[in-house]
């Protein structure tokens, strides 16, 4: 990662100022020509950042991502801009480990809080694709491999104790981790101005909050998120943080010409050390949300197909993690018999973090557009389905946390909720 020596201070960029800004970033000259910019488009649709796609006359492109000093929809909710520095660190670490699944960071301007990242406009945001009926099923396994590679390499197995402790110390992400603790693990379970559901879901939320076993499991999950430093997480790995480009062929997984699909995890500003199952669980939870949307819309076959993806995610994760295990930096007490227990724990965490993610995207701040774009009557049934699926994930996992075992129970909960 290279820090620039010039910037435009900490002012917010506009489409008009981007070309001059790029010219001032001399380390980007080999990537894009600031004096030959032909288009600048602001495409940021998340909660926290400006995102510009920039193209020059030779057809080269770059993405500039600049942090806003507040939540996009709420200027009274301030946000530390230092989060960009943390995102740059996680992006650089993860790209070194798994360039196949992580965009390139061309440079970082710590004064303007601007990351310069590879331009991927031939990709689409997975959540949008799912909402429009395109599954990109291959993405689940690709992301399983991404989480396996990045979590193994940044764990004590990949780094050893001293290097891992040093990286834990330099990747603290205090403010954004606290946001996750509040938004994912606390606010949805209390009365809070950030919350809101349609009146038809009031009883569902009341039942969820009155469920002592569920609350216990979420409380324990919160403790795990706060206390554990297992691996350097992406930290916000929902389907809106994933870019997909299919490889052609019927299922998008590539055709006989050998075109490969591409999957990239972006937007790692919430990156921090935490339990590995958190990244997997966020993906799992959002796949359940996509499944519930399809079921509520009456497309049971598609719901079943989507319901199979969390197991694809897990299988690819486990296979890659097992393949990496022989490369662990020490094995004095980390014999093969330890691996199964390590994976069991990650599997159980994954299910409960998926449950927490399901609940927060229905009840709390930053809801899932998969559900928000539905007509009210359908949305009520889909939201109810997600809340019931969340209970299965958090509680039934205590019997058997294997995604293959949970999937039929989740599917039953969703089916019965949408036909109630
Ligand atoms: C105030 S930030 C709200 C949410 O947006 C991000 O994408 C994270 O999911 C965060 O919880
Ligand atoms: Mg985000």
Coordinates of C-alpha atoms and ligand atoms in Angstrom, one line a residue:
X1 CA 0.0 0.0 0.0
X2 CA 1.4 3.4 -0.9
X3 CA 0.3 6.6 0.9
X4 CA 0.1 9.7 -1.4
X5 CA 2.2 12.7 -0.7
X6 CA -0.4 15.2 -2.0
X7 CA -4.1 15.5 -1.5
X8 CA -6.9 18.0 -1.6
X9 CA -7.0 18.2 2.2
X10 CA -9.9 16.5 3.9
X11 CA -12.6 18.1 1.7
X12 CA -15.2 15.9 0.2
X13 CA -14.7 15.1 -3.5
X14 CA -17.3 16.0 -6.1
X15 CA -17.5 14.7 -9.7
X16 CA -16.0 18.1 -10.7
X17 CA -13.0 17.9 -8.4
X18 CA -12.1 14.3 -9.0
X19 CA -9.9 14.9 -12.2
X20 CA -7.7 17.4 -10.5
X21 CA -7.6 15.3 -7.4
X22 CA -6.4 12.3 -9.5
X23 CA -3.7 14.4 -11.1
X24 CA -2.4 15.2 -7.6
X25 CA -2.2 11.5 -6.7
X26 CA 1.0 10.9 -8.6
X27 CA 1.2 7.2 -7.5
X28 CA -2.0 6.6 -9.5
X29 CA -0.5 7.9 -12.8
X30 CA 0.1 4.4 -14.1
X31 CA -3.5 3.4 -13.4
X32 CA -5.5 6.3 -14.8
X33 CA -4.8 9.7 -16.4
X34 CA -6.2 12.5 -14.3
X35 CA -5.7 14.9 -17.2
X36 CA -7.8 12.7 -19.6
X37 CA -10.8 11.8 -17.4
X38 CA -13.9 11.3 -19.6
X39 CA -16.4 10.2 -17.0
X40 CA -17.0 10.4 -13.3
X41 CA -20.0 8.8 -11.7
X42 CA -20.9 8.9 -8.0
X43 CA -22.5 5.5 -7.3
X44 CA -22.3 5.2 -3.5
X45 CA -25.5 3.7 -2.2
X46 CA -24.3 2.4 1.1
X47 CA -24.6 4.1 4.5
X48 CA -21.3 5.7 4.9
X49 CA -19.2 6.7 1.8
X50 CA -18.9 8.5 -1.5
X51 CA -17.9 6.2 -4.3
X52 CA -16.8 7.5 -7.7
X53 CA -16.2 5.4 -10.8
X54 CA -13.8 7.2 -13.0
X55 CA -12.8 6.4 -16.6
X56 CA -10.1 7.9 -18.8
X57 CA -9.8 8.3 -22.6
X58 CA -7.8 5.1 -22.9
X59 CA -10.6 3.1 -21.3
X60 CA -8.8 2.7 -18.0
X61 CA -10.8 3.0 -14.8
X62 CA -10.5 3.4 -11.1
X63 CA -12.8 3.6 -8.1
X64 CA -12.3 6.3 -5.5
X65 CA -14.0 5.7 -2.2
X66 CA -14.1 8.5 0.4
X67 CA -15.5 8.3 3.8
X68 CA -18.2 10.8 4.9
X69 CA -17.9 12.3 8.4
X70 CA -21.5 11.1 9.2
X71 CA -24.0 8.5 8.2
X72 CA -25.3 9.3 4.7
X73 CA -28.9 9.5 5.7
X74 CA -28.3 11.1 9.1
X75 CA -25.9 14.1 9.3
X76 CA -26.4 14.1 13.1
X77 CA -24.8 10.7 13.4
X78 CA -21.1 11.4 13.2
X79 CA -18.7 8.7 12.0
X80 CA -14.9 8.6 12.4
X81 CA -13.2 9.1 9.1
X82 CA -10.3 7.1 10.4
X83 CA -12.3 4.0 9.4
X84 CA -10.8 4.5 5.9
X85 CA -7.4 3.8 7.2
X86 CA -8.7 0.6 8.8
X87 CA -10.4 -0.4 5.6
X88 CA -7.1 0.3 3.7
X89 CA -5.3 -2.0 6.1
X90 CA -7.8 -4.9 5.9
X91 CA -8.0 -4.6 2.1
X92 CA -4.2 -4.7 1.8
X93 CA -3.9 -7.7 4.1
X94 CA -6.7 -9.6 2.6
X95 CA -5.6 -8.8 -1.0
X96 CA -2.1 -10.2 -0.2
X97 CA -3.7 -13.4 1.0
X98 CA -6.4 -13.8 -1.6
X99 CA -6.1 -11.6 -4.6
X100 CA -8.7 -13.7 -6.4
X101 CA -11.5 -12.5 -4.2
X102 CA -10.3 -9.0 -3.1
X103 CA -10.1 -5.8 -5.1
X104 CA -6.6 -4.2 -5.6
X105 CA -5.8 -1.2 -3.4
X106 CA -3.8 1.1 -5.7
X107 CA -3.2 3.7 -3.1
X108 CA -4.5 5.4 0.1
X109 CA -4.7 9.1 0.9
X110 CA -4.9 9.3 4.7
X111 CA -5.6 13.1 4.7
X112 CA -8.5 13.0 2.3
X113 CA -9.6 9.5 3.6
X114 CA -9.7 8.3 0.0
X115 CA -9.0 4.7 -1.1
X116 CA -8.2 4.1 -4.8
X117 CA -9.4 0.7 -5.7
X118 CA -9.7 -1.4 -8.9
X119 CA -12.7 -0.6 -11.1
X120 CA -15.1 -3.5 -11.3
X121 CA -18.0 -2.1 -13.1
X122 CA -18.3 -5.3 -15.2
X123 CA -19.4 -6.8 -11.8
X124 CA -22.8 -6.3 -10.0
X125 CA -23.6 -6.1 -6.3
X126 CA -24.8 -9.6 -5.3
X127 CA -27.7 -8.3 -3.2
X128 CA -29.1 -6.4 -6.2
X129 CA -28.7 -9.5 -8.4
X130 CA -30.5 -11.7 -5.9
X131 CA -33.3 -9.2 -5.6
X132 CA -33.7 -9.2 -9.3
X133 CA -33.9 -12.9 -9.5
X134 CA -30.4 -13.8 -10.5
X135 CA -28.8 -16.2 -8.1
X136 CA -25.1 -16.4 -9.0
X137 CA -25.0 -19.6 -7.0
X138 CA -21.2 -20.1 -7.6
X139 CA -20.6 -17.0 -5.4
X140 CA -21.3 -19.0 -2.2
X141 CA -18.4 -21.4 -2.7
X142 CA -16.0 -18.6 -3.8
X143 CA -16.8 -16.7 -0.6
X144 CA -16.3 -19.8 1.5
X145 CA -12.8 -20.0 0.0
X146 CA -12.2 -16.3 0.6
X147 CA -13.1 -16.6 4.3
X148 CA -11.1 -19.7 4.7
X149 CA -8.0 -18.2 3.2
X150 CA -8.2 -14.8 5.0
X151 CA -9.2 -16.3 8.3
X152 CA -6.6 -19.0 8.3
X153 CA -3.8 -16.7 7.2
X154 CA -4.5 -14.1 9.9
X155 CA -5.1 -16.6 12.7
X156 CA -2.6 -18.0 15.1
X157 CA -2.3 -21.0 12.6
X158 CA -1.2 -18.7 9.8
X159 CA 0.8 -16.1 11.7
X160 CA 1.9 -17.7 14.9
X161 CA 1.4 -16.0 18.2
X162 CA 3.7 -12.9 18.1
X163 CA 2.8 -11.8 14.6
X164 CA -0.9 -12.4 15.2
X165 CA -0.9 -10.4 18.5
X166 CA 0.9 -7.5 16.7
X167 CA -1.7 -7.5 13.9
X168 CA -4.5 -7.6 16.5
X169 CA -3.0 -4.5 18.1
X170 CA -2.8 -2.5 14.8
X171 CA -6.2 -3.4 13.5
X172 CA -8.4 -2.3 16.4
X173 CA -11.6 -0.7 15.0
X174 CA -13.2 0.6 18.2
X175 CA -15.9 2.9 16.8
X176 CA -17.2 0.6 14.0
X177 CA -17.0 -2.5 16.2
X178 CA -19.2 -0.7 18.7
X179 CA -21.7 0.1 15.9
X180 CA -21.9 -3.6 15.1
X181 CA -22.3 -4.5 18.8
X182 CA -25.2 -2.0 19.0
X183 CA -26.9 -2.5 15.6
X184 CA -26.5 -6.3 15.4
X185 CA -26.4 -7.5 19.0
X186 CA -28.4 -5.0 21.0
X187 CA -30.8 -2.5 19.5
X188 CA -33.1 -4.9 17.7
X189 CA -33.8 -6.6 21.0
X190 CA -34.9 -3.3 22.7
X191 CA -37.1 -0.3 21.9
X192 CA -34.8 2.0 20.0
X193 CA -35.5 4.8 17.5
X194 CA -33.4 2.9 14.9
X195 CA -35.9 0.1 14.8
X196 CA -39.0 -0.2 12.8
X197 CA -41.2 -2.9 11.2
X198 CA -44.6 -2.9 9.5
X199 CA -47.5 -3.1 11.9
X200 CA -48.2 -6.7 10.7
X201 CA -44.8 -7.8 12.2
X202 CA -45.3 -6.2 15.6
X203 CA -46.3 -9.5 17.2
X204 CA -43.4 -11.3 15.5
X205 CA -41.0 -8.8 17.0
X206 CA -42.6 -9.1 20.4
X207 CA -42.4 -12.9 20.3
X208 CA -38.7 -12.7 19.3
X209 CA -37.9 -10.3 22.1
X210 CA -39.8 -12.5 24.7
X211 CA -37.8 -15.6 23.6
X212 CA -35.4 -16.2 26.5
X213 CA -33.5 -19.0 24.9
X214 CA -33.0 -16.9 21.7
X215 CA -31.9 -13.9 23.8
X216 CA -29.4 -16.0 25.7
X217 CA -27.8 -17.3 22.4
X218 CA -27.6 -13.7 21.0
X219 CA -26.1 -12.5 24.2
X220 CA -23.5 -15.2 24.1
X221 CA -22.8 -14.4 20.5
X222 CA -22.3 -10.8 21.4
X223 CA -19.7 -11.8 24.0
X224 CA -17.9 -13.9 21.4
X225 CA -17.8 -11.0 19.0
X226 CA -16.5 -8.7 21.7
X227 CA -13.9 -11.1 23.2
X228 CA -12.6 -13.2 20.4
X229 CA -9.6 -12.4 18.2
X230 CA -9.6 -15.5 16.0
X231 CA -9.0 -13.9 12.6
X232 CA -9.0 -10.6 10.8
X233 CA -12.6 -10.3 9.7
X234 CA -14.0 -8.5 6.7
X235 CA -16.5 -7.4 9.4
X236 CA -19.5 -6.5 7.2
X237 CA -19.8 -9.4 4.7
X238 CA -23.4 -9.2 3.7
X239 CA -24.5 -9.7 0.1
X240 CA -24.3 -6.0 -0.5
X241 CA -20.5 -6.2 0.1
X242 CA -20.0 -8.7 -2.6
X243 CA -19.5 -8.1 -6.3
X244 CA -20.2 -10.9 -8.8
X245 CA -19.6 -11.4 -12.5
X246 CA -20.7 -14.7 -13.9
X247 CA -18.6 -16.7 -16.3
X248 CA -21.4 -17.5 -18.8
X249 CA -23.1 -20.8 -19.2
X250 CA -26.6 -21.7 -17.8
X251 CA -25.7 -21.3 -14.1
X252 CA -23.2 -18.6 -14.6
X253 CA -20.4 -20.8 -13.3
X254 CA -18.5 -20.7 -16.5
X255 CA -19.0 -22.3 -20.0
X256 CA -17.0 -24.6 -22.2
X257 CA -14.8 -21.7 -23.4
X258 CA -13.4 -21.7 -19.9
X259 CA -14.6 -18.3 -18.8
X260 CA -14.4 -18.1 -15.0
X261 CA -16.8 -16.3 -12.8
X262 CA -15.4 -13.6 -10.5
X263 CA -16.4 -12.8 -7.0
X264 CA -15.0 -9.9 -4.9
X265 CA -15.6 -8.9 -1.3
X266 CA -15.4 -5.2 -0.9
X267 CA -16.3 -2.5 1.7
X268 CA -14.2 -3.9 4.6
X269 CA -14.3 -0.7 6.7
X270 CA -15.8 -2.8 9.6
X271 CA -12.8 -5.1 9.5
X272 CA -11.4 -6.1 12.8
X273 CA -10.2 -9.2 14.6
X274 CA -13.1 -11.4 15.7
X275 CA -14.7 -14.8 15.5
X276 CA -14.3 -16.3 12.0
X277 CA -18.0 -17.4 12.1
X278 CA -19.0 -13.8 12.0
X279 CA -18.1 -13.3 8.3
X280 CA -19.6 -16.7 7.4
X281 CA -22.7 -15.9 9.5
X282 CA -23.4 -12.6 7.8
X283 CA -23.4 -14.2 4.4
X284 CA -25.5 -17.1 5.7
X285 CA -28.0 -14.7 7.2
X286 CA -28.4 -12.7 4.0
X287 CA -28.8 -15.8 1.9
X288 CA -31.7 -16.8 4.3
X289 CA -33.2 -13.4 3.7
X290 CA -33.0 -13.9 -0.1
X291 CA -34.6 -17.3 0.4
X292 CA -37.4 -15.8 2.4
X293 CA -38.0 -13.2 -0.2
X294 CA -38.3 -15.9 -2.9
X295 CA -40.7 -18.0 -0.7
X296 CA -42.9 -15.0 0.1
X297 CA -43.1 -14.2 -3.6
X298 CA -44.4 -17.8 -4.2
X299 CA -41.3 -19.1 -5.9
X300 CA -40.7 -22.2 -3.8
X301 CA -38.3 -23.8 -6.2
X302 CA -36.0 -20.8 -6.2
X303 CA -36.3 -20.6 -2.4
X304 CA -35.1 -24.2 -2.2
X305 CA -32.1 -23.4 -4.5
X306 CA -31.2 -20.4 -2.4
X307 CA -31.7 -22.5 0.7
X308 CA -28.9 -24.8 -0.4
X309 CA -26.3 -22.0 -0.7
X310 CA -25.3 -21.7 3.0
X311 CA -24.2 -25.3 2.8
X312 CA -22.2 -24.6 -0.3
X313 CA -20.6 -21.7 1.5
X314 CA -19.7 -23.9 4.5
X315 CA -18.5 -26.9 2.4
X316 CA -16.1 -24.7 0.4
X317 CA -14.9 -22.9 3.6
X318 CA -14.3 -26.3 5.4
X319 CA -12.5 -27.9 2.4
X320 CA -10.2 -24.9 2.0
X321 CA -9.5 -24.6 5.7
X322 CA -8.7 -28.3 5.9
X323 CA -6.4 -28.0 2.9
X324 CA -4.5 -25.1 4.6
X325 CA -4.2 -26.9 8.0
X326 CA -1.0 -28.7 7.1
X327 CA 0.6 -25.3 6.5
X328 CA 0.0 -24.1 10.1
X329 CA 3.1 -22.5 11.6
X330 CA 3.3 -24.8 14.6
X331 CA 1.9 -28.1 15.6
X332 CA 3.2 -28.8 19.0
X333 CA -0.3 -29.1 20.4
X334 CA -2.2 -28.2 17.3
X335 CA -2.4 -31.8 16.0
X336 CA -5.0 -33.0 13.5
X337 CA -7.3 -33.8 16.4
X338 CA -7.6 -30.0 17.1
X339 CA -8.9 -29.2 13.6
X340 CA -12.3 -30.8 14.0
X341 CA -13.0 -28.9 17.2
X342 CA -11.9 -25.6 15.6
X343 CA -14.3 -26.2 12.7
X344 CA -17.1 -27.3 15.0
X345 CA -16.8 -24.0 16.9
X346 CA -16.7 -21.9 13.7
X347 CA -19.8 -23.8 12.5
X348 CA -21.8 -23.1 15.6
X349 CA -20.8 -19.4 15.6
X350 CA -21.7 -19.2 11.9
X351 CA -25.3 -20.2 12.7
X352 CA -25.9 -17.9 15.6
X353 CA -24.3 -14.9 13.8
X354 CA -26.5 -15.7 10.9
X355 CA -29.5 -15.5 13.2
X356 CA -28.3 -12.1 14.6
X357 CA -27.9 -10.8 11.1
X358 CA -31.3 -12.0 10.0
X359 CA -32.9 -10.2 13.0
X360 CA -31.1 -6.9 12.6
X361 CA -31.8 -6.7 8.9
X362 CA -35.5 -7.0 9.6
X363 CA -35.9 -5.0 12.8
X364 CA -33.0 -2.6 13.1
X365 CA -31.0 0.1 11.2
X366 CA -29.8 -0.7 7.7
X367 CA -32.5 -3.1 6.6
X368 CA -32.2 -5.5 3.7
X369 CA -33.5 -4.1 0.5
X370 CA -34.4 -7.7 -0.5
X371 CA -37.3 -7.2 1.9
X372 CA -37.8 -3.4 1.7
X373 CA -38.6 -3.6 -2.0
X374 CA -41.5 -6.0 -1.5
X375 CA -45.2 -4.9 -1.3
X376 CA -46.3 -4.5 2.3
X377 CA -48.4 -7.7 2.5
X378 CA -45.6 -9.8 1.0
X379 CA -43.0 -8.0 3.1
X380 CA -44.8 -8.8 6.3
X381 CA -44.8 -12.5 5.5
X382 CA -41.1 -12.4 4.3
X383 CA -40.0 -10.6 7.5
X384 CA -41.9 -13.1 9.7
X385 CA -40.2 -15.9 7.8
X386 CA -36.8 -14.4 8.4
X387 CA -37.4 -14.0 12.1
X388 CA -38.6 -17.6 12.5
X389 CA -35.6 -18.8 10.5
X390 CA -33.4 -16.8 12.8
X391 CA -34.7 -18.8 15.8
X392 CA -34.0 -22.1 14.1
X393 CA -30.4 -20.9 13.4
X394 CA -29.7 -19.6 16.9
X395 CA -31.4 -22.4 18.9
X396 CA -31.7 -25.6 16.8
X397 CA -28.0 -25.3 16.1
X398 CA -27.5 -26.5 19.7
X399 CA -28.6 -29.9 18.5
X400 CA -26.7 -29.9 15.2
X401 CA -25.1 -26.8 13.7
X402 CA -24.3 -28.4 10.3
X403 CA -25.7 -26.2 7.6
X404 CA -27.0 -29.4 5.9
X405 CA -29.0 -30.2 9.0
X406 CA -30.2 -26.7 9.6
X407 CA -31.3 -26.1 6.0
X408 CA -34.4 -28.2 6.0
X409 CA -35.5 -26.8 9.4
X410 CA -34.9 -23.3 8.1
X411 CA -36.9 -24.1 4.9
X412 CA -39.8 -25.5 7.0
X413 CA -39.8 -22.4 9.2
X414 CA -39.9 -20.1 6.1
X415 CA -42.5 -22.1 4.3
X416 CA -44.9 -22.2 7.2
X417 CA -44.4 -18.5 7.9
X418 CA -45.2 -17.4 4.4
X419 CA -48.3 -19.6 4.2
X420 CA -49.7 -18.7 7.7
Ligands
LIG1 C1 -24.3 3.2 10.5 S1 -23.7 1.9 9.6 C2 -25.0 0.8 9.3 C3 -24.6 -0.5 8.7 O1 -24.1 -0.2 7.4 C4 -23.0 -1.1 7.2 O2 -23.0 -1.7 5.9 C5 -23.0 -2.1 8.3 O3 -23.8 -3.2 8.0 C6 -23.6 -1.3 9.4 O4 -24.1 -2.1 10.4
LIG2 MG1 -21.0 -1.3 3.9

